[in-house]
GROMACS .gro file of C-alpha atoms in nm:
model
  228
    1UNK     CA    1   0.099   0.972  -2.732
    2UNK     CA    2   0.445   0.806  -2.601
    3UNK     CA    3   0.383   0.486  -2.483
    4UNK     CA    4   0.462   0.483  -2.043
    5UNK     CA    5   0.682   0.202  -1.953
    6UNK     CA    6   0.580  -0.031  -1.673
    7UNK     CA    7   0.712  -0.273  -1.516
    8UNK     CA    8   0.443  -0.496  -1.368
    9UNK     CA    9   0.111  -0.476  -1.489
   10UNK     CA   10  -0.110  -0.358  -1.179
   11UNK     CA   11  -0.360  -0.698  -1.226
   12UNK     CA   12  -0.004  -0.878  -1.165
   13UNK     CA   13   0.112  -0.687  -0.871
   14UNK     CA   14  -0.220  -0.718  -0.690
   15UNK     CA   15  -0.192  -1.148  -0.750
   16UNK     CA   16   0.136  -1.074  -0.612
   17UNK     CA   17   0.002  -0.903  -0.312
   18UNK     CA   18  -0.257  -1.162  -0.259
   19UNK     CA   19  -0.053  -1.464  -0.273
   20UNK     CA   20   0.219  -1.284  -0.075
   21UNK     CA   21  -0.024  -1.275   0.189
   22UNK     CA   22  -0.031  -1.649   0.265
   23UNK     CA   23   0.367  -1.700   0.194
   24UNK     CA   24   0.424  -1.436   0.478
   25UNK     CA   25   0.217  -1.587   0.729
   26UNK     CA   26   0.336  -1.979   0.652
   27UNK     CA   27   0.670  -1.888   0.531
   28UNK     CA   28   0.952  -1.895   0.728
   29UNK     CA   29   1.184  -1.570   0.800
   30UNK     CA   30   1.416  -1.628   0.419
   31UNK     CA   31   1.093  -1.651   0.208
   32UNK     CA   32   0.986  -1.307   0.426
   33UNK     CA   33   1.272  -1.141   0.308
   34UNK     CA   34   1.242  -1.278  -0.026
   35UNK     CA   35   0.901  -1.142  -0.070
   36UNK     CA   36   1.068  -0.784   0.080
   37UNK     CA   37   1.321  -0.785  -0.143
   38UNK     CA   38   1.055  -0.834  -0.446
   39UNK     CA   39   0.843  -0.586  -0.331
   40UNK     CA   40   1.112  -0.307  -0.298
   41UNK     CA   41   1.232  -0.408  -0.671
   42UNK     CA   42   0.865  -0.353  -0.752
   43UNK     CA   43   0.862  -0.034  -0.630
   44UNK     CA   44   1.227   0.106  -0.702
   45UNK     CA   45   1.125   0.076  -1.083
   46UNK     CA   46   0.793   0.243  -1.005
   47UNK     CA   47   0.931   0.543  -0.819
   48UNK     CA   48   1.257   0.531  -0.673
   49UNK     CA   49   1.172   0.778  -0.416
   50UNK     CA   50   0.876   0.587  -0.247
   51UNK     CA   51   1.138   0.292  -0.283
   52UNK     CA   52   1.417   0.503  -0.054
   53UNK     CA   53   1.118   0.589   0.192
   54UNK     CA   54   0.964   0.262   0.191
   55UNK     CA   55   1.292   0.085   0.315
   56UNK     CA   56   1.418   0.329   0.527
   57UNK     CA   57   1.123   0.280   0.717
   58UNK     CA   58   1.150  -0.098   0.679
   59UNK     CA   59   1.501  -0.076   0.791
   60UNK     CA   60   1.457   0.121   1.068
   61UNK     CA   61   1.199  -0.106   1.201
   62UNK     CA   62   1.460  -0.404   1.110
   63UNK     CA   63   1.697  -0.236   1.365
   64UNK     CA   64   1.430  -0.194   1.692
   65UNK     CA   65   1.402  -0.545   1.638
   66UNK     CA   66   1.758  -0.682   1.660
   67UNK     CA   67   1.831  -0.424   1.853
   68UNK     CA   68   1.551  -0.524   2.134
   69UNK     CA   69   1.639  -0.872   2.070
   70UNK     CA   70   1.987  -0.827   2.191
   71UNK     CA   71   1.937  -0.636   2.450
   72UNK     CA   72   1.763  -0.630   2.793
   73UNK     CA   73   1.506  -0.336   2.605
   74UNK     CA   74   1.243  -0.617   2.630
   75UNK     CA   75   1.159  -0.607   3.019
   76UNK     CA   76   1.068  -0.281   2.968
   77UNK     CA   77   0.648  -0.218   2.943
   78UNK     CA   78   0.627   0.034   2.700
   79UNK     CA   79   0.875  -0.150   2.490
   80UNK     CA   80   0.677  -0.536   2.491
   81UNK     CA   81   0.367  -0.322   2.501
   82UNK     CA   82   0.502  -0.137   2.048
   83UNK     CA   83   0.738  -0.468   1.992
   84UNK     CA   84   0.473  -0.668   1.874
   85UNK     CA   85   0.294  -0.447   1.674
   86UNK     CA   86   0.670  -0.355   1.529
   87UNK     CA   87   0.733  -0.705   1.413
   88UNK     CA   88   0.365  -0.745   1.242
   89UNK     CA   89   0.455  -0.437   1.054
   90UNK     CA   90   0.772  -0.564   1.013
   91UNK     CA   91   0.672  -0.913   0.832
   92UNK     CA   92   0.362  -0.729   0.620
   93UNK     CA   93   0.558  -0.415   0.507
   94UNK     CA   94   0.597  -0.571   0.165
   95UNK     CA   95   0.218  -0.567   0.113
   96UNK     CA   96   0.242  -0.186   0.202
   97UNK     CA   97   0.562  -0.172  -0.051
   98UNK     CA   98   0.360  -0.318  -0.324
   99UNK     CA   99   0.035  -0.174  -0.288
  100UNK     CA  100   0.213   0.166  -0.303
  101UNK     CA  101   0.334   0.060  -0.610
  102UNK     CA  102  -0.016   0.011  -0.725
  103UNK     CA  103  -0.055   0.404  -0.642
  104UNK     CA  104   0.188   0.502  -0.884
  105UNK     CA  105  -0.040   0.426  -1.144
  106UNK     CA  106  -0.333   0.644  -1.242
  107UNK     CA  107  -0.685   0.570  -1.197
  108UNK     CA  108  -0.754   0.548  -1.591
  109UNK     CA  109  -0.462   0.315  -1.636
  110UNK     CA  110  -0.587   0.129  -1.303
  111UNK     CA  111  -0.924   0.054  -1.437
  112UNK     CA  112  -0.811  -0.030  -1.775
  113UNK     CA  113  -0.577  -0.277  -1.625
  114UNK     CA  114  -0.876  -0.468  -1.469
  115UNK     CA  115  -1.087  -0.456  -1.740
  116UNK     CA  116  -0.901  -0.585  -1.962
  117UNK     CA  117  -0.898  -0.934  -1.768
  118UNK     CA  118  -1.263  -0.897  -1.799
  119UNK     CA  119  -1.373  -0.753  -1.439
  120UNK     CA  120  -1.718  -0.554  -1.380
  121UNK     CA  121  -1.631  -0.188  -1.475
  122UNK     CA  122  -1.827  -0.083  -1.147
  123UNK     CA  123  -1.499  -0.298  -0.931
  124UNK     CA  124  -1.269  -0.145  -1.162
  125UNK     CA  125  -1.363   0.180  -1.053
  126UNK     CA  126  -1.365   0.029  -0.687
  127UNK     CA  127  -1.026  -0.082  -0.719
  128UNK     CA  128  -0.912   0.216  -0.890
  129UNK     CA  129  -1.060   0.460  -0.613
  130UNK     CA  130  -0.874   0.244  -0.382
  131UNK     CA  131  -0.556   0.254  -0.457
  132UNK     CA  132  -0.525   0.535  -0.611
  133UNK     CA  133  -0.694   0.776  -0.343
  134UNK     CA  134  -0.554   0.623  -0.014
  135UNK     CA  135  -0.251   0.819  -0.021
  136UNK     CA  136  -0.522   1.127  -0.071
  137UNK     CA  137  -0.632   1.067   0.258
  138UNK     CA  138  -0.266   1.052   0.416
  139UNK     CA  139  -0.229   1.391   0.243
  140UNK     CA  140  -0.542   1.554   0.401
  141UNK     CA  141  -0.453   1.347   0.772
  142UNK     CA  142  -0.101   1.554   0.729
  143UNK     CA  143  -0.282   1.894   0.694
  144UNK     CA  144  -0.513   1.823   0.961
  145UNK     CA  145  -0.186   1.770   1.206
  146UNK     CA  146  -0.093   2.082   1.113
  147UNK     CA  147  -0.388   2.329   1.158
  148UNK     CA  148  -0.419   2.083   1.490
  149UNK     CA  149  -0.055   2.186   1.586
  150UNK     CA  150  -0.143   2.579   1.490
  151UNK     CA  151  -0.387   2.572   1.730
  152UNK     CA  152  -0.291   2.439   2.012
  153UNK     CA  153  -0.461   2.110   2.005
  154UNK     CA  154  -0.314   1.809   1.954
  155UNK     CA  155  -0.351   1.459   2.122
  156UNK     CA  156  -0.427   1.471   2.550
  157UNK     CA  157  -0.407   1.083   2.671
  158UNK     CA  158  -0.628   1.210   2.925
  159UNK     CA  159  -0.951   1.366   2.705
  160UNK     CA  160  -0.916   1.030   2.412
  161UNK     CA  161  -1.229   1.127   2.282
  162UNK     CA  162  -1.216   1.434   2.256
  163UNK     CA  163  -0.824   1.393   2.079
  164UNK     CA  164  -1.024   1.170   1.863
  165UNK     CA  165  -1.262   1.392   1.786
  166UNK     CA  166  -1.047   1.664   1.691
  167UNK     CA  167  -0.908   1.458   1.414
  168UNK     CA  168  -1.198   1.267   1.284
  169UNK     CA  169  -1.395   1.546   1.224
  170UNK     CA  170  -1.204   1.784   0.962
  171UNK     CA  171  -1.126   1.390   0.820
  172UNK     CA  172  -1.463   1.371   0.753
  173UNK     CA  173  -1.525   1.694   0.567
  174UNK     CA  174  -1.216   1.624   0.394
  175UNK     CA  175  -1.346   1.273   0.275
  176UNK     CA  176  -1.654   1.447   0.172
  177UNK     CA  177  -1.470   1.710  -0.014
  178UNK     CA  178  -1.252   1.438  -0.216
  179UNK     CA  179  -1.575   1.205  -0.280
  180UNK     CA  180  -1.724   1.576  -0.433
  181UNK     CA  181  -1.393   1.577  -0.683
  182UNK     CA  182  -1.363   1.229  -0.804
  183UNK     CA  183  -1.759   1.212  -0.863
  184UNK     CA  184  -1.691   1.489  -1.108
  185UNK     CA  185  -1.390   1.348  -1.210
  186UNK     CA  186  -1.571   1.020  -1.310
  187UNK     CA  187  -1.886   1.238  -1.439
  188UNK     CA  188  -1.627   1.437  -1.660
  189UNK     CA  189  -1.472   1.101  -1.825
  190UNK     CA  190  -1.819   0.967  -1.934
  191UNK     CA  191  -1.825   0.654  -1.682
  192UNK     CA  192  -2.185   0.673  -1.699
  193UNK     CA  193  -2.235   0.642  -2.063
  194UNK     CA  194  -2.290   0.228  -2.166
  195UNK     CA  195  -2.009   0.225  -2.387
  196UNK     CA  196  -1.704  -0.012  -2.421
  197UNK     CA  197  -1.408   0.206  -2.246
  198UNK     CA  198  -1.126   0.254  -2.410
  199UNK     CA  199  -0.757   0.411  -2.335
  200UNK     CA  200  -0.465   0.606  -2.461
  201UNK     CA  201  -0.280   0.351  -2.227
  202UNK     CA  202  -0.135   0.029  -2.369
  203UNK     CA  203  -0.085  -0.173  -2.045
  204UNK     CA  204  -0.109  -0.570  -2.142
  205UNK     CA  205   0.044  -0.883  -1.986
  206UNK     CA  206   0.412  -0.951  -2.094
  207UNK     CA  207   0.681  -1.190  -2.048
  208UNK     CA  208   0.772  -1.002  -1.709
  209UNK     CA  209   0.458  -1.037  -1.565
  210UNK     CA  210   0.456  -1.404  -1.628
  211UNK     CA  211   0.813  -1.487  -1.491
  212UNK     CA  212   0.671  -1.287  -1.161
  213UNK     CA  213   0.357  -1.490  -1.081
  214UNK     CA  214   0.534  -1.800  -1.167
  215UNK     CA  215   0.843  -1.709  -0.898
  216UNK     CA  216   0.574  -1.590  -0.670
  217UNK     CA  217   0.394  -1.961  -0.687
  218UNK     CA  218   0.709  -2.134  -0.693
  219UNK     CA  219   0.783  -1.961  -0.341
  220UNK     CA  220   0.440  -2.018  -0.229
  221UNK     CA  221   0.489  -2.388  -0.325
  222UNK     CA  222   0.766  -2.368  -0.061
  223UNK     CA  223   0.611  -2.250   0.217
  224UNK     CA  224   0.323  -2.489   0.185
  225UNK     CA  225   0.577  -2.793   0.129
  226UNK     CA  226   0.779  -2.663   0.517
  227UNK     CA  227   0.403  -2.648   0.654
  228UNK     CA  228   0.324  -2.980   0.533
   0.00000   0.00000   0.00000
């Protein structure tokens, strides 16, 4: 079997995500962007189509800011009432950017990843169900807009719970339906049996992965030193 070419193993660009967590929230706004530009290259060599969606939408929110900055937008209620939320989104996007990178990978190359660095098989699993079946969910929220819109439904500010209801529901039997397929899914790979697990997958640390977490430490060593 041809050999697929990465180019961050997935143990990496979760360290990555972790310690991007702290430079975001003690960095100042250049070591933001620094950490946004990383996690689009991430992602453009993962799939260069998340990458186009990812930053349009990162973009877009890039404009509403400057754009309610310099202007008079910010007296406005419903405006102050989104802009912070915006600007959170804003700053953490490149968690989003990476962790969607993470999804690109499948769950058999997820949880051979992790266990290679020696991590319980039952968290690899964890991890693997994670990341890899999130964007399942956004899937199944997207068809449930739609029947909603077929019938009629739809969101009334004035009946919230029952709005709420309308969604969570058909969520629910959809969650139980995708729990139902990657049981079998796990049943049908021999999970269960107590063997050492193996892969057709060669996904290892290399030179790449090394230069990343060291640049990644190097800028958190900079936002601690500004703090300080």
């Amino acid at each position: 079997m041809e050999d697929k070419k990465y180019f961050l193993n997935p143990v990496t660009i979760l360290i990555i995500i972790f310690i991007s967590t702290f430079i975001i929230f003690l960095g100042n706004s250049v070591l933001q962007y620094i950490m946004a530009v990383i996690g689009f290259i991430v992602l453009g060599f993962m799939d260069l189509r998340q990458f186009l969606k990812f930053f349009a939408i990162y973009l877009v929110m890039g404009l509403f800011i400057f754009f309610v900055l310099h202007s008079r937008l910010y007296s406005s209620i419903g405006v102050r009432f989104f802009y912070p939320l915006i600007v959170f989104l804003f700053k953490v996007w490149p968690l989003f950017t990476m962790a969607r990178a993470i999804g690109t990978f499948t769950s058999s190359e997820l949880m051979t990843a992790y266990s290679n660095i020696g991590l319980n098989y039952d968290y690899c699993i964890a991890i693997a169900i994670f990341f890899r079946f999130v964007p399942e969910f956004r899937h199944r929220m997207k068809e449930i807009r739609e029947a909603v819109k077929i019938r009629n439904l739809g969101f009334n500010i004035l009946h919230p719970v029952r709005s709420f209801e309308v969604f969570l529901v058909p969520l629910i039997y959809r969650g139980l339906s995708i729990a139902d397929i990657i049981t079998a899914s796990i049943i049908t790979k021999g999970i269960e049996y107590p063997c050492k697990k193996t892969s057709y997958r060669d996904i290892r640390f290399r030179y790449i992965d090394g230069i990343a977490l060291v640049s990644v430490l190097v800028i958190l060593g900079v936002a601690i030193w500004q703090k300080i």
